[in-house]
Amino acid sequence: MAFSRIHWRYSMVVTRFAPSPTGYLHVGGARTALFCWLMARHHNGRMILRIEDTDQKRNTPTAAKQVQDDLRWLGIEWDEGPEVGGPNGPYAQSERLDIYKKYMDKLLAEGKAYYCFDTPEELKAMRDQAEKAKKSLIYRAPAVLPTEADAQKAREEGRPVTVRFAMPDKDMVITDVVRDECTFKRDELSDFIIQKSDGFPTYHFACVVDDELMEITHIIRGQEHLMNTPWHVAMQESLGFKTPVYVHMSVTMSETGGKLSKRERPKALKNIIKQTGDIDLDALTAAAGIDAEEMSRFLKGKAVPDMPVIDKMAGYLGISLPEINVVDFMKSGYLPETMVNFLALLGWNPGGDREIMTTDELIECFDISRFAKSNSLFDRKKLLSFNTEHIRMLSPEKLLFHFKNYLKIVNSVVLCDDDKLLARLVRINEGARTLADIERKCRFLFADDDDLDYDMKSVKKVLLKKDGLAMLGLVGETLKGLGELSPASIEKCLRGLAEEKEVGLGKVAQPLRVGICGNTVSPPIFDSVDMLGMDRTLNRIEITLKKFGD
RNA sequence: GCCCCCAUCGUCUAGCGGCCUAGGACGCCGGGUUCUCAUCCCGGUAACAGGGGUUCGAGUCCCCUUGGGGGUACCA
């Protein structure tokens, strides 16, 4: 195929992940980063991380750091970029302004770009007019290009001064690994802004310059950039740059339709608030730490609060929002190995029946020619099953590492320094689907005996019906007689009791479980009792009997 | 509106003109194991969007229709 010829022109594969620091890294971005990284690793090449912060309005100061943390959590390490440095720095576009100026001046001097002085209002009028003619606005250079002096004058008069790139007088044909050739007609390609009135280059310009200077060989990005490519290629031709190999990946879709986006969570939250009648809005506003005005704007769909505020509201309401950002998945107890495996299989596959793979296997079999053309839906159920599989596959050491990390992130009561205990908790929860499942089932161990969180549904079902309480008392009596405590001895004891009473083990274990854990879900009962210890087990049984006895 | 891209089970997909009576995975349904939740094991359900061509032969190539998605910014 054509592209396999293309990439041996390069001595080394260089890819780049170029996020704009507008917030947390979401799964769509993570997928793009992953493929850039797999491509680089498979070919023993380099991956560059570049921060595209040319929009002064949208950038948030902590976002770049957050994105880097999320990439690292996934195990995606860049060879060049922020924090690691490299020969092609700086790696934030806002620090490369002087570089762009050089190329901007060149284009201007050669008449390949030109000044514009339109106000937003004037532009809108032009667009409206074009729309009436059932076309989109195609901006073209005036017959006589404005001079530097004209630009200076406009600046003094307070008019906005932008620079547009003059599209060449021809159709553009671009080559894409996923879609082969795409042709764009000259009539459809407007001259576009490459320098904003604030003096910053637009993404299009900065990206083309940087990709050349950083010697990027393969650009892997979302299909939403396909329409930008003729512009980029036109600039490359004008500046005498090489054209890299383009790989436009299909888009990841949400179950609710449309591109999976960060707006999903606020949207879901808003819907829940609106659909649930009896929510104390004042309390919610207070819990979120915002004012009534902002809450009202949010509910009317006029403003979207920051993610931490959204999280606080969800926390207050006790609901979980669909995970979108990498941190969301982290907090839901997914493993990085799961995310990498799952994301790699969205719009890409190694062929045949292979699905569950380690990261090393993915690197090994990654092949740029195996991207799917069609969009794919993010299926959370399948993700869950992948996580179950990876939890099973991972070594106890790695699992313990992830579990501790998880406990820290969610600030769990289970977090402690006793690695032996934590390792045991992980081990006895074999078959768990998420780290959150493990954590939830182990909380009872860390509660005070007299402050156990009883789930009333469980209590009613197991203790208050039939002779549940009586059985619990009996279990307590029987356990008292047990000398040495171990899972095996407890098992023998409880099985003996069940046999004696001619009932199934469940009839014995469930009352005990509710008695010491407060609900019907816990790790295996023998381990649960063993870990709690005899004193606390008996203590809890006594407290439970007293509490629900009459 | 205009431009571009896409189209196999509900979902992710294998398939690159005869190996397809269309394979796998998730889900779902049924059964089994089990002290709870899970896990695990067995079985089942289910797809080539529609219509034209090309060809001895089409899920695979071409065209149209329909449907979905993306773009249409001084966002990236």
mmCIF file of C-alpha atoms in Angstrom, chain A residues 37-298:
data_model
loop_
_atom_site.group_PDB
_atom_site.id
_atom_site.type_symbol
_atom_site.label_atom_id
_atom_site.label_comp_id
_atom_site.label_asym_id
_atom_site.label_seq_id
_atom_site.Cartn_x
_atom_site.Cartn_y
_atom_site.Cartn_z
ATOM 1 C CA TRP A 37 2.798 6.714 21.524
ATOM 2 C CA LEU A 38 2.196 3.195 20.158
ATOM 3 C CA MET A 39 3.359 4.368 16.752
ATOM 4 C CA ALA A 40 6.547 5.822 18.178
ATOM 5 C CA ARG A 41 7.271 2.828 20.401
ATOM 6 C CA HIS A 42 6.563 0.262 17.722
ATOM 7 C CA HIS A 43 9.083 1.896 15.391
ATOM 8 C CA ASN A 44 11.593 2.766 18.112
ATOM 9 C CA GLY A 45 10.904 6.383 17.338
ATOM 10 C CA ARG A 46 10.119 9.401 19.472
ATOM 11 C CA MET A 47 6.947 10.952 20.743
ATOM 12 C CA ILE A 48 6.807 14.649 21.470
ATOM 13 C CA LEU A 49 4.358 16.299 23.813
ATOM 14 C CA ARG A 50 3.551 19.824 22.736
ATOM 15 C CA ILE A 51 1.222 22.196 24.507
ATOM 16 C CA GLU A 52 -0.958 24.141 22.087
ATOM 17 C CA ASP A 53 -1.833 27.157 24.160
ATOM 18 C CA THR A 54 -2.361 29.785 21.505
ATOM 19 C CA ASP A 55 -5.822 30.629 22.760
ATOM 20 C CA GLN A 56 -5.255 32.971 25.652
ATOM 21 C CA LYS A 57 -8.909 32.929 26.613
ATOM 22 C CA ARG A 58 -9.391 29.209 27.002
ATOM 23 C CA ASN A 59 -6.250 28.017 28.684
ATOM 24 C CA THR A 60 -6.255 27.201 32.351
ATOM 25 C CA PRO A 61 -2.985 27.337 34.263
ATOM 26 C CA THR A 62 -3.137 23.883 35.845
ATOM 27 C CA ALA A 63 -4.434 22.021 32.829
ATOM 28 C CA ALA A 64 -1.088 21.297 31.196
ATOM 29 C CA LYS A 65 0.176 19.717 34.398
ATOM 30 C CA GLN A 66 -3.025 17.730 34.787
ATOM 31 C CA VAL A 67 -2.770 16.384 31.250
ATOM 32 C CA GLN A 68 0.778 15.259 31.929
ATOM 33 C CA ASP A 69 -0.238 13.488 35.134
ATOM 34 C CA ASP A 70 -3.024 11.689 33.317
ATOM 35 C CA LEU A 71 -0.714 10.579 30.518
ATOM 36 C CA ARG A 72 1.757 9.247 33.049
ATOM 37 C CA TRP A 73 -0.959 7.369 34.890
ATOM 38 C CA LEU A 74 -1.777 5.650 31.620
ATOM 39 C CA GLY A 75 1.883 4.805 31.210
ATOM 40 C CA ILE A 76 2.337 7.087 28.220
ATOM 41 C CA GLU A 77 5.768 8.677 28.486
ATOM 42 C CA TRP A 78 6.869 11.294 25.993
ATOM 43 C CA ASP A 79 10.462 11.513 24.828
ATOM 44 C CA GLU A 80 10.461 15.242 24.381
ATOM 45 C CA GLY A 81 8.310 17.940 25.858
ATOM 46 C CA PRO A 82 7.427 19.659 29.120
ATOM 47 C CA GLU A 83 9.235 18.329 32.191
ATOM 48 C CA VAL A 84 11.579 16.132 30.153
ATOM 49 C CA GLY A 85 12.975 18.767 27.781
ATOM 50 C CA GLY A 86 14.636 17.989 24.483
ATOM 51 C CA PRO A 87 16.430 19.632 21.573
ATOM 52 C CA ASN A 88 13.344 21.127 19.948
ATOM 53 C CA GLY A 89 12.003 23.200 22.817
ATOM 54 C CA PRO A 90 10.319 25.168 24.098
ATOM 55 C CA TYR A 91 7.321 22.881 23.951
ATOM 56 C CA ALA A 92 4.568 25.320 24.741
ATOM 57 C CA GLN A 93 3.480 27.363 21.774
ATOM 58 C CA SER A 94 3.036 30.475 23.855
ATOM 59 C CA GLU A 95 6.809 30.385 24.351
ATOM 60 C CA ARG A 96 7.563 30.100 20.647
ATOM 61 C CA LEU A 97 6.083 33.371 19.450
ATOM 62 C CA ASP A 98 9.358 34.710 18.058
ATOM 63 C CA ILE A 99 9.745 31.570 15.957
ATOM 64 C CA TYR A 100 6.336 31.970 14.393
ATOM 65 C CA LYS A 101 6.985 35.640 13.706
ATOM 66 C CA LYS A 102 9.918 34.772 11.486
ATOM 67 C CA TYR A 103 7.781 32.603 9.226
ATOM 68 C CA MET A 104 4.865 34.989 9.403
ATOM 69 C CA ASP A 105 7.046 37.828 8.154
ATOM 70 C CA LYS A 106 8.322 35.679 5.344
ATOM 71 C CA LEU A 107 4.817 34.842 4.167
ATOM 72 C CA LEU A 108 3.763 38.478 4.427
ATOM 73 C CA ALA A 109 6.805 39.679 2.527
ATOM 74 C CA GLU A 110 6.177 37.202 -0.258
ATOM 75 C CA GLY A 111 2.530 38.122 -0.527
ATOM 76 C CA LYS A 112 1.465 34.621 0.502
ATOM 77 C CA ALA A 113 -0.330 36.078 3.491
ATOM 78 C CA TYR A 114 -1.954 39.434 3.956
ATOM 79 C CA TYR A 115 -3.363 41.796 6.569
ATOM 80 C CA CYS A 116 -7.085 42.050 7.223
ATOM 81 C CA PHE A 117 -8.894 44.687 9.214
ATOM 82 C CA ASP A 118 -12.421 43.343 9.449
ATOM 83 C CA THR A 119 -14.319 43.693 12.684
ATOM 84 C CA PRO A 120 -16.288 40.715 13.978
ATOM 85 C CA GLU A 121 -19.479 42.510 12.970
ATOM 86 C CA GLU A 122 -18.286 42.994 9.418
ATOM 87 C CA LEU A 123 -17.289 39.354 9.207
ATOM 88 C CA LYS A 124 -20.665 38.270 10.450
ATOM 89 C CA ALA A 125 -22.374 40.426 7.835
ATOM 90 C CA MET A 126 -20.274 38.791 5.122
ATOM 91 C CA ARG A 127 -21.182 35.380 6.438
ATOM 92 C CA ASP A 128 -24.870 36.162 6.537
ATOM 93 C CA GLN A 129 -24.719 37.326 2.992
ATOM 94 C CA ALA A 130 -22.936 34.171 1.904
ATOM 95 C CA GLU A 131 -25.505 32.104 3.699
ATOM 96 C CA LYS A 132 -28.294 33.782 1.755
ATOM 97 C CA ALA A 133 -26.579 32.613 -1.401
ATOM 98 C CA LYS A 134 -26.512 29.110 0.173
ATOM 99 C CA LYS A 135 -22.744 29.114 0.449
ATOM 100 C CA SER A 136 -20.229 29.462 3.202
ATOM 101 C CA LEU A 137 -17.995 32.482 3.294
ATOM 102 C CA ILE A 138 -14.956 32.168 1.085
ATOM 103 C CA TYR A 139 -12.621 34.998 1.984
ATOM 104 C CA ARG A 140 -10.202 36.182 -0.691
ATOM 105 C CA ALA A 141 -7.392 38.695 -0.780
ATOM 106 C CA PRO A 142 -8.135 42.149 -2.187
ATOM 107 C CA ALA A 143 -6.556 42.993 -5.555
ATOM 108 C CA VAL A 144 -4.066 45.244 -3.847
ATOM 109 C CA LEU A 145 -2.639 43.856 -0.623
ATOM 110 C CA PRO A 146 -2.532 46.144 2.417
ATOM 111 C CA THR A 147 0.960 47.302 3.306
ATOM 112 C CA GLU A 148 2.767 47.238 6.614
ATOM 113 C CA ALA A 149 1.979 50.949 6.868
ATOM 114 C CA ASP A 150 -1.726 50.235 6.403
ATOM 115 C CA ALA A 151 -1.529 47.724 9.209
ATOM 116 C CA GLN A 152 0.206 50.216 11.447
ATOM 117 C CA LYS A 153 -2.439 52.809 10.703
ATOM 118 C CA ALA A 154 -5.250 50.373 11.435
ATOM 119 C CA ARG A 155 -3.650 49.473 14.738
ATOM 120 C CA GLU A 156 -3.463 53.139 15.679
ATOM 121 C CA GLU A 157 -7.088 53.566 14.775
ATOM 122 C CA GLY A 158 -7.959 50.691 17.030
ATOM 123 C CA ARG A 159 -9.122 48.376 14.280
ATOM 124 C CA PRO A 160 -8.410 44.683 14.680
ATOM 125 C CA VAL A 161 -5.459 43.541 12.598
ATOM 126 C CA THR A 162 -5.285 39.904 11.580
ATOM 127 C CA VAL A 163 -3.269 38.016 8.993
ATOM 128 C CA ARG A 164 -4.773 35.602 6.520
ATOM 129 C CA PHE A 165 -3.068 32.961 4.471
ATOM 130 C CA ALA A 166 -3.738 33.247 0.742
ATOM 131 C CA MET A 167 -4.782 29.860 -0.560
ATOM 132 C CA PRO A 168 -3.061 28.879 -3.780
ATOM 133 C CA ASP A 169 -5.041 28.970 -6.999
ATOM 134 C CA LYS A 170 -5.640 25.225 -7.236
ATOM 135 C CA ASP A 171 -7.560 22.307 -5.802
ATOM 136 C CA MET A 172 -5.873 20.553 -2.890
ATOM 137 C CA VAL A 173 -5.380 16.818 -2.790
ATOM 138 C CA ILE A 174 -4.336 15.346 0.496
ATOM 139 C CA THR A 175 -3.221 11.828 1.222
ATOM 140 C CA ASP A 176 -4.399 10.163 4.380
ATOM 141 C CA VAL A 177 -3.435 6.737 5.622
ATOM 142 C CA VAL A 178 -6.967 5.918 6.723
ATOM 143 C CA ARG A 179 -8.915 7.451 3.854
ATOM 144 C CA ASP A 180 -6.448 7.511 0.971
ATOM 145 C CA GLU A 181 -6.873 10.598 -1.187
ATOM 146 C CA CYS A 182 -9.286 13.407 -0.442
ATOM 147 C CA THR A 183 -9.772 16.271 -2.871
ATOM 148 C CA PHE A 184 -10.877 19.727 -1.830
ATOM 149 C CA LYS A 185 -11.929 22.202 -4.466
ATOM 150 C CA ARG A 186 -10.331 25.593 -4.576
ATOM 151 C CA ASP A 187 -13.792 27.201 -4.358
ATOM 152 C CA GLU A 188 -14.412 25.581 -1.011
ATOM 153 C CA LEU A 189 -11.166 26.646 0.583
ATOM 154 C CA SER A 190 -11.299 30.073 2.115
ATOM 155 C CA ASP A 191 -8.259 32.135 2.994
ATOM 156 C CA PHE A 192 -8.021 31.687 6.736
ATOM 157 C CA ILE A 193 -6.636 33.577 9.673
ATOM 158 C CA ILE A 194 -3.159 32.601 10.762
ATOM 159 C CA GLN A 195 -2.557 35.465 13.157
ATOM 160 C CA LYS A 196 -5.160 36.785 15.520
ATOM 161 C CA SER A 197 -5.635 40.395 16.447
ATOM 162 C CA ASP A 198 -3.903 39.732 19.756
ATOM 163 C CA GLY A 199 -0.752 38.904 17.808
ATOM 164 C CA PHE A 200 -0.882 35.173 18.585
ATOM 165 C CA PRO A 201 -0.750 32.724 15.712
ATOM 166 C CA THR A 202 -3.770 30.509 15.260
ATOM 167 C CA TYR A 203 -3.490 26.794 15.803
ATOM 168 C CA HIS A 204 -3.202 26.157 12.083
ATOM 169 C CA PHE A 205 -0.089 28.214 11.658
ATOM 170 C CA ALA A 206 1.699 27.312 14.875
ATOM 171 C CA CYS A 207 1.033 23.656 14.324
ATOM 172 C CA VAL A 208 2.437 23.613 10.795
ATOM 173 C CA VAL A 209 5.572 25.489 11.811
ATOM 174 C CA ASP A 210 6.165 23.316 14.856
ATOM 175 C CA ASP A 211 5.582 20.055 13.038
ATOM 176 C CA GLU A 212 8.249 21.045 10.518
ATOM 177 C CA LEU A 213 10.755 22.277 13.075
ATOM 178 C CA MET A 214 10.221 19.277 15.316
ATOM 179 C CA GLU A 215 10.534 16.987 12.304
ATOM 180 C CA ILE A 216 7.251 15.232 12.890
ATOM 181 C CA THR A 217 6.893 12.348 10.450
ATOM 182 C CA HIS A 218 3.405 11.103 11.331
ATOM 183 C CA ILE A 219 0.462 13.179 12.408
ATOM 184 C CA ILE A 220 -2.139 11.042 14.124
ATOM 185 C CA ARG A 221 -5.218 13.048 15.067
ATOM 186 C CA GLY A 222 -8.992 12.985 15.061
ATOM 187 C CA GLN A 223 -11.095 13.125 11.948
ATOM 188 C CA GLU A 224 -12.303 16.568 13.014
ATOM 189 C CA HIS A 225 -8.991 17.806 11.628
ATOM 190 C CA LEU A 226 -9.457 16.332 8.177
ATOM 191 C CA MET A 227 -10.927 19.552 6.804
ATOM 192 C CA ASN A 228 -7.975 21.524 8.170
ATOM 193 C CA THR A 229 -5.467 19.438 6.315
ATOM 194 C CA PRO A 230 -5.699 21.129 2.897
ATOM 195 C CA TRP A 231 -4.929 24.391 4.672
ATOM 196 C CA HIS A 232 -1.975 22.879 6.436
ATOM 197 C CA VAL A 233 -0.609 21.280 3.299
ATOM 198 C CA ALA A 234 -0.989 24.571 1.400
ATOM 199 C CA MET A 235 1.077 26.323 4.058
ATOM 200 C CA GLN A 236 3.709 23.605 3.963
ATOM 201 C CA GLU A 237 4.034 24.098 0.226
ATOM 202 C CA SER A 238 4.298 27.853 0.588
ATOM 203 C CA LEU A 239 6.938 27.623 3.266
ATOM 204 C CA GLY A 240 8.902 24.855 1.607
ATOM 205 C CA PHE A 241 8.120 22.388 4.391
ATOM 206 C CA LYS A 242 7.799 18.636 4.106
ATOM 207 C CA THR A 243 4.342 17.119 4.339
ATOM 208 C CA PRO A 244 4.123 14.482 7.052
ATOM 209 C CA VAL A 245 2.054 11.312 6.842
ATOM 210 C CA TYR A 246 -1.490 12.075 7.949
ATOM 211 C CA VAL A 247 -3.597 9.636 9.904
ATOM 212 C CA HIS A 248 -7.100 10.891 10.596
ATOM 213 C CA MET A 249 -8.738 8.577 13.068
ATOM 214 C CA SER A 250 -12.442 7.981 13.353
ATOM 215 C CA VAL A 251 -14.271 9.771 16.116
ATOM 216 C CA THR A 252 -15.293 8.182 19.411
ATOM 217 C CA MET A 253 -18.997 8.593 19.978
ATOM 218 C CA SER A 254 -21.068 8.820 23.108
ATOM 219 C CA GLU A 255 -24.076 6.589 23.837
ATOM 220 C CA THR A 256 -26.188 9.717 23.754
ATOM 221 C CA GLY A 257 -25.126 10.491 20.202
ATOM 222 C CA GLY A 258 -22.500 12.855 18.886
ATOM 223 C CA LYS A 259 -18.837 13.083 19.619
ATOM 224 C CA LEU A 260 -17.830 12.002 23.109
ATOM 225 C CA SER A 261 -17.110 15.278 24.822
ATOM 226 C CA LYS A 262 -16.386 16.939 28.103
ATOM 227 C CA ARG A 263 -19.817 18.485 28.085
ATOM 228 C CA GLU A 264 -21.305 15.073 28.770
ATOM 229 C CA ARG A 265 -20.918 15.256 32.530
ATOM 230 C CA PRO A 266 -22.422 18.689 33.108
ATOM 231 C CA LYS A 267 -25.207 17.733 30.729
ATOM 232 C CA ALA A 268 -25.971 14.528 32.613
ATOM 233 C CA LEU A 269 -25.883 16.369 35.931
ATOM 234 C CA LYS A 270 -28.220 19.077 34.699
ATOM 235 C CA ASN A 271 -30.697 16.502 33.456
ATOM 236 C CA ILE A 272 -30.669 14.667 36.765
ATOM 237 C CA ILE A 273 -31.225 17.868 38.721
ATOM 238 C CA LYS A 274 -34.085 18.853 36.486
ATOM 239 C CA GLN A 275 -35.706 15.449 36.491
ATOM 240 C CA THR A 276 -35.476 14.991 40.233
ATOM 241 C CA GLY A 277 -38.157 17.063 41.883
ATOM 242 C CA ASP A 278 -37.161 17.222 45.523
ATOM 243 C CA ILE A 279 -33.675 18.657 45.450
ATOM 244 C CA ASP A 280 -32.776 21.425 47.857
ATOM 245 C CA LEU A 281 -31.195 23.788 45.368
ATOM 246 C CA ASP A 282 -29.875 26.162 48.000
ATOM 247 C CA ALA A 283 -28.070 23.378 49.780
ATOM 248 C CA LEU A 284 -26.735 22.080 46.504
ATOM 249 C CA THR A 285 -25.478 25.515 45.569
ATOM 250 C CA ALA A 286 -23.745 25.812 48.908
ATOM 251 C CA ALA A 287 -22.216 22.348 48.605
ATOM 252 C CA ALA A 288 -20.883 23.221 45.188
ATOM 253 C CA GLY A 289 -19.341 26.414 46.494
ATOM 254 C CA ILE A 290 -20.932 28.656 43.887
ATOM 255 C CA ASP A 291 -23.492 31.432 44.108
ATOM 256 C CA ALA A 292 -27.173 31.317 43.215
ATOM 257 C CA GLU A 293 -26.547 33.304 40.080
ATOM 258 C CA GLU A 294 -24.113 30.746 38.690
ATOM 259 C CA MET A 295 -26.404 27.873 39.610
ATOM 260 C CA SER A 296 -29.263 29.494 37.807
ATOM 261 C CA ARG A 297 -27.158 30.089 34.721
ATOM 262 C CA PHE A 298 -26.047 26.464 34.810
#
